[in-house]
Amino acid sequence: MQDKFDVIVVGAGTAGIPAALAAAERGLRIALIEAADDIGGTLVLSGGSISAAGTPMQRAAGIEDSAERHFADALRINHGTGDHVLLRAWIDRAAETIDWLLSLGWTCTPFEPVFAPEHDLYTTPRTYRSTQQGFSLISAYRGALEKETASGRIELFLGTRVTDIVMESGTATGVVARHGEQDLRLAARAVILTTGGFSGSARHWQDIHGIVPLRYHIDTVVGDGIDLVRGAGGALWHEDTLLPSFGGTRDLGAPASAWVHSVIVPSVRQPWEIYVNENADRFMPEDEPIIDARERAIMRQPNWSFWVLYDEAIRREAPPLFKWEPDKLESLFEGFDEDYVRADSIAQLAARCGLPPARLAATIDLYNRGQAVGSDMLKRTHLPRPIAEGPFYAVRHYGYSICCYPGVRVDHQLRVVDDEGTPVPGLYAAGEAIGIGFLGHGFLSGGIVSSAVTFGRRLGQEVLA
Ligand SMILES: Cc1cc2nc3c(=O)[nH]c(=O)nc-3n(C[C@H](O)[C@H](O)[C@H](O)COP(=O)(O)OP(=O)(O)OC[C@H]3O[C@@H](n4cnc5c(N)ncnc54)[C@H](O)[C@@H]3O)c2cc1C
């Protein structure tokens, strides 16, 4: 063994940095190992929205809230699913997490809680928008981390990927890591895995879910936690849980990624368009207000894919569908990108989108007939115009993923456990490495970052205590 630490933290992202900082505060000596060349992990992409009840921001806004109400709301949104003990453990400490982030210089804007319409709404505003999305957390973390690396309590290994956990008599006692051409062996009394989810790994998606959807991720978040834990005798959980986000468009600069470039949330913009799946069928009332129902509807469609379809009159009269400038959109249609199609007739549109032409014509005809008399077959109520005036437009949208529900199975002390629930001594995990399945089968706005920071910090406070 090359060097001996008290704790090795694998992954210097959302959960890993708070783990290392909290452990260092207790005087422990930490190796913080990061595969990428800089700290931050998924925070470089993340909205950095955080939720918590009983915060200074709520008090300043005169909003009464409590962990009890947050928990009750969470169970309403996730339909009673998830791990209630862990869920409550996060919620009970979430306000403390906010206090800690504020003490590091993290800021949110405005200094007040919001409802986040991209997810089903809490009954009380308790989501905080980081001033510069995930970068607000990174800069808060960076300052604190610099102090601890200068003090020598944390040694930061960048560009270093952990490839194995060293097990001695069934106990995790260190890691093997790759730095350039070199293998490092580091020893410690405890190993904390904060390696993030498996969004960057098509292999894990295929193995676990049997589908490889569009995913938003950084290159180094590839499910290493899962592979490392399997090698150490640990188990996975929540493999059956899966819920996409609704309506990303392909980012043409990064084909593996998706993000929302169109305004597709009905509470923000009512739809003028229709949605058709790869069979050219409508599959939901486009003005369905419940985000959870929208997400579940897209999950039932082939390839989680659908076309948002409209005509020239809608393009001209409706509030803008896209957040992009009109020029950018025009260049996409002009460039004949396969996901952005404009055509003079419905038949031509169908041919270019790969949709069955007769079926598409029938779908549009049925929609137009219902629209004319104000009675839609799918019970849509916002019916401003028929789809009748060429040219016709279709933009492919997707159900996409920004996070993983399955992950490394842990107990209520965040110890990695095997299939029987028995802890693997010396091995802990937090953040998306444990999956977000414990939060339940439904999106809790700002719940992933908040719980990742909370649990990372909790491990740093409790490990080896
Ligand atoms: C586009 C997008 C927007 C989002 N917006 C929000 C939001 O607004 N609110 C919210 O709550 N959630 C949001 N999320 C989800 C949330 O940001 C992430 O789930 C969370 O940041 C993950 O934190 P983590 O610490 O588990 O992993 P990460 O922050 O990804 O950190 C994991 C780190 O481990 C490193 N690593 C991986 N394997 C190894 C290895 N073998 N050796 C060494 N290092 C390794 C990685 O390089 C990475 O730095 C969003 C996600 C995306 C993609």
PDB file of C-alpha atoms and ligand atoms in Angstrom, residues 10-16 33-36 38-43 45-50 129 160-163 194-197 216-218 220-222 224-225 228 259 401-403 430-433 436 444-450 452, ligand 1:
ATOM      1  CA  VAL A  10     -14.297   8.366  -4.709  1.00  0.00           C
ATOM      2  CA  GLY A  11     -15.760  11.167  -6.852  1.00  0.00           C
ATOM      3  CA  ALA A  12     -15.373  14.919  -6.227  1.00  0.00           C
ATOM      4  CA  GLY A  13     -18.856  15.950  -7.288  1.00  0.00           C
ATOM      5  CA  THR A  14     -22.102  17.030  -5.683  1.00  0.00           C
ATOM      6  CA  ALA A  15     -22.031  14.467  -2.838  1.00  0.00           C
ATOM      7  CA  GLY A  16     -18.316  13.655  -2.648  1.00  0.00           C
ATOM      8  CA  ILE A  33     -10.162  10.923  -5.868  1.00  0.00           C
ATOM      9  CA  GLU A  34     -11.679  12.337  -9.045  1.00  0.00           C
ATOM     10  CA  ALA A  35     -11.607  10.800 -12.504  1.00  0.00           C
ATOM     11  CA  ALA A  36     -12.106  14.122 -14.309  1.00  0.00           C
ATOM     12  CA  ASP A  38     -11.552  19.179 -12.282  1.00  0.00           C
ATOM     13  CA  ILE A  39     -13.991  18.944  -9.407  1.00  0.00           C
ATOM     14  CA  GLY A  40     -17.755  19.409  -9.698  1.00  0.00           C
ATOM     15  CA  GLY A  41     -19.087  16.296 -11.419  1.00  0.00           C
ATOM     16  CA  THR A  42     -22.582  16.662 -12.828  1.00  0.00           C
ATOM     17  CA  LEU A  43     -22.926  20.127 -11.292  1.00  0.00           C
ATOM     18  CA  LEU A  45     -24.673  20.510 -16.223  1.00  0.00           C
ATOM     19  CA  SER A  46     -27.125  20.601 -13.364  1.00  0.00           C
ATOM     20  CA  GLY A  47     -29.733  23.268 -12.806  1.00  0.00           C
ATOM     21  CA  GLY A  48     -28.582  23.208  -9.192  1.00  0.00           C
ATOM     22  CA  SER A  49     -32.148  23.622  -7.945  1.00  0.00           C
ATOM     23  CA  ILE A  50     -32.359  22.549  -4.314  1.00  0.00           C
ATOM     24  CA  ARG A 129     -32.701  28.243  -7.859  1.00  0.00           C
ATOM     25  CA  THR A 160      -7.476   9.616 -11.315  1.00  0.00           C
ATOM     26  CA  ARG A 161     -10.049   6.893 -11.825  1.00  0.00           C
ATOM     27  CA  VAL A 162     -10.680   4.270  -9.176  1.00  0.00           C
ATOM     28  CA  THR A 163     -10.758   0.857 -10.837  1.00  0.00           C
ATOM     29  CA  THR A 194     -19.816   9.163  -4.583  1.00  0.00           C
ATOM     30  CA  THR A 195     -19.253   8.269  -8.225  1.00  0.00           C
ATOM     31  CA  GLY A 196     -22.618   9.523  -9.500  1.00  0.00           C
ATOM     32  CA  GLY A 197     -25.062   7.525 -11.595  1.00  0.00           C
ATOM     33  CA  TYR A 216     -27.611  14.243 -20.238  1.00  0.00           C
ATOM     34  CA  HIS A 217     -24.342  13.471 -18.492  1.00  0.00           C
ATOM     35  CA  ILE A 218     -20.654  14.169 -18.140  1.00  0.00           C
ATOM     36  CA  THR A 220     -16.769  10.365 -16.404  1.00  0.00           C
ATOM     37  CA  VAL A 221     -20.112   9.409 -14.847  1.00  0.00           C
ATOM     38  CA  VAL A 222     -20.395   5.880 -16.204  1.00  0.00           C
ATOM     39  CA  ASP A 224     -18.304   2.889 -11.869  1.00  0.00           C
ATOM     40  CA  GLY A 225     -19.930   2.745  -8.433  1.00  0.00           C
ATOM     41  CA  LEU A 228     -16.917  -1.368  -8.010  1.00  0.00           C
ATOM     42  CA  TRP A 259     -32.310  18.931 -23.079  1.00  0.00           C
ATOM     43  CA  SER A 401     -32.896  11.039 -18.642  1.00  0.00           C
ATOM     44  CA  ILE A 402     -30.905  13.315 -16.348  1.00  0.00           C
ATOM     45  CA  CYS A 403     -30.500  10.819 -13.532  1.00  0.00           C
ATOM     46  CA  ALA A 430     -24.150   8.553  -1.302  1.00  0.00           C
ATOM     47  CA  GLY A 431     -25.433  10.739  -4.129  1.00  0.00           C
ATOM     48  CA  GLU A 432     -26.644   9.327  -7.413  1.00  0.00           C
ATOM     49  CA  ALA A 433     -24.332   6.343  -6.870  1.00  0.00           C
ATOM     50  CA  ILE A 436     -32.555   8.208  -6.800  1.00  0.00           C
ATOM     51  CA  LEU A 444     -39.308  15.759  -6.364  1.00  0.00           C
ATOM     52  CA  SER A 445     -38.164  19.150  -7.534  1.00  0.00           C
ATOM     53  CA  GLY A 446     -34.638  19.939  -6.341  1.00  0.00           C
ATOM     54  CA  GLY A 447     -34.546  16.670  -4.429  1.00  0.00           C
ATOM     55  CA  ILE A 448     -31.551  15.047  -6.079  1.00  0.00           C
ATOM     56  CA  VAL A 449     -28.942  17.704  -5.417  1.00  0.00           C
ATOM     57  CA  SER A 450     -30.379  18.423  -1.977  1.00  0.00           C
ATOM     58  CA  ALA A 452     -26.827  14.210  -2.520  1.00  0.00           C
TER      59      ALA A 452
HETATM   60  C1  LIG B   1     -28.880  18.520 -17.025  1.00  0.00           C
HETATM   61  C2  LIG B   1     -29.140  18.155 -15.615  1.00  0.00           C
HETATM   62  C3  LIG B   1     -29.848  19.015 -14.808  1.00  0.00           C
HETATM   63  C4  LIG B   1     -30.113  18.678 -13.490  1.00  0.00           C
HETATM   64  N1  LIG B   1     -30.756  19.566 -12.700  1.00  0.00           N
HETATM   65  C5  LIG B   1     -31.006  19.234 -11.403  1.00  0.00           C
HETATM   66  C6  LIG B   1     -31.599  20.182 -10.528  1.00  0.00           C
HETATM   67  O1  LIG B   1     -31.827  21.344 -10.882  1.00  0.00           O
HETATM   68  N2  LIG B   1     -31.868  19.776  -9.246  1.00  0.00           N
HETATM   69  C7  LIG B   1     -31.600  18.519  -8.804  1.00  0.00           C
HETATM   70  O2  LIG B   1     -31.913  18.207  -7.642  1.00  0.00           O
HETATM   71  N3  LIG B   1     -30.982  17.617  -9.602  1.00  0.00           N
HETATM   72  C8  LIG B   1     -30.660  17.967 -10.871  1.00  0.00           C
HETATM   73  N4  LIG B   1     -29.991  17.088 -11.664  1.00  0.00           N
HETATM   74  C9  LIG B   1     -29.467  15.849 -11.065  1.00  0.00           C
HETATM   75  C10 LIG B   1     -28.259  16.147 -10.165  1.00  0.00           C
HETATM   76  O3  LIG B   1     -27.557  17.292 -10.600  1.00  0.00           O
HETATM   77  C11 LIG B   1     -27.286  14.970 -10.128  1.00  0.00           C
HETATM   78  O4  LIG B   1     -27.989  13.782  -9.872  1.00  0.00           O
HETATM   79  C12 LIG B   1     -26.252  15.161  -9.026  1.00  0.00           C
HETATM   80  O5  LIG B   1     -25.520  16.336  -9.278  1.00  0.00           O
HETATM   81  C13 LIG B   1     -25.319  13.961  -8.946  1.00  0.00           C
HETATM   82  O6  LIG B   1     -24.448  14.168  -7.860  1.00  0.00           O
HETATM   83  P1  LIG B   1     -23.391  13.035  -7.469  1.00  0.00           P
HETATM   84  O7  LIG B   1     -22.485  13.596  -6.444  1.00  0.00           O
HETATM   85  O8  LIG B   1     -24.085  11.788  -7.153  1.00  0.00           O
HETATM   86  O9  LIG B   1     -22.598  12.770  -8.808  1.00  0.00           O
HETATM   87  P2  LIG B   1     -21.684  13.764  -9.619  1.00  0.00           P
HETATM   88  O10 LIG B   1     -21.890  15.173  -9.215  1.00  0.00           O
HETATM   89  O11 LIG B   1     -21.840  13.414 -11.034  1.00  0.00           O
HETATM   90  O12 LIG B   1     -20.223  13.379  -9.118  1.00  0.00           O
HETATM   91  C14 LIG B   1     -19.680  12.121  -9.381  1.00  0.00           C
HETATM   92  C15 LIG B   1     -18.194  12.315  -9.580  1.00  0.00           C
HETATM   93  O13 LIG B   1     -17.545  11.055  -9.503  1.00  0.00           O
HETATM   94  C16 LIG B   1     -16.519  11.022 -10.486  1.00  0.00           C
HETATM   95  N5  LIG B   1     -16.234   9.613 -10.750  1.00  0.00           N
HETATM   96  C17 LIG B   1     -17.050   8.713 -11.338  1.00  0.00           C
HETATM   97  N6  LIG B   1     -16.448   7.498 -11.380  1.00  0.00           N
HETATM   98  C18 LIG B   1     -15.230   7.656 -10.784  1.00  0.00           C
HETATM   99  C19 LIG B   1     -14.154   6.773 -10.510  1.00  0.00           C
HETATM  100  N7  LIG B   1     -14.183   5.467 -10.852  1.00  0.00           N
HETATM  101  N8  LIG B   1     -13.035   7.267  -9.907  1.00  0.00           N
HETATM  102  C20 LIG B   1     -12.967   8.592  -9.552  1.00  0.00           C
HETATM  103  N9  LIG B   1     -13.963   9.460  -9.785  1.00  0.00           N
HETATM  104  C21 LIG B   1     -15.091   8.994 -10.384  1.00  0.00           C
HETATM  105  C22 LIG B   1     -17.115  11.773 -11.648  1.00  0.00           C
HETATM  106  O14 LIG B   1     -16.114  12.238 -12.520  1.00  0.00           O
HETATM  107  C23 LIG B   1     -17.862  12.905 -10.944  1.00  0.00           C
HETATM  108  O15 LIG B   1     -17.044  14.037 -10.779  1.00  0.00           O
HETATM  109  C24 LIG B   1     -29.676  17.429 -12.981  1.00  0.00           C
HETATM  110  C25 LIG B   1     -28.942  16.561 -13.788  1.00  0.00           C
HETATM  111  C26 LIG B   1     -28.660  16.929 -15.088  1.00  0.00           C
HETATM  112  C27 LIG B   1     -27.846  16.005 -15.917  1.00  0.00           C
END
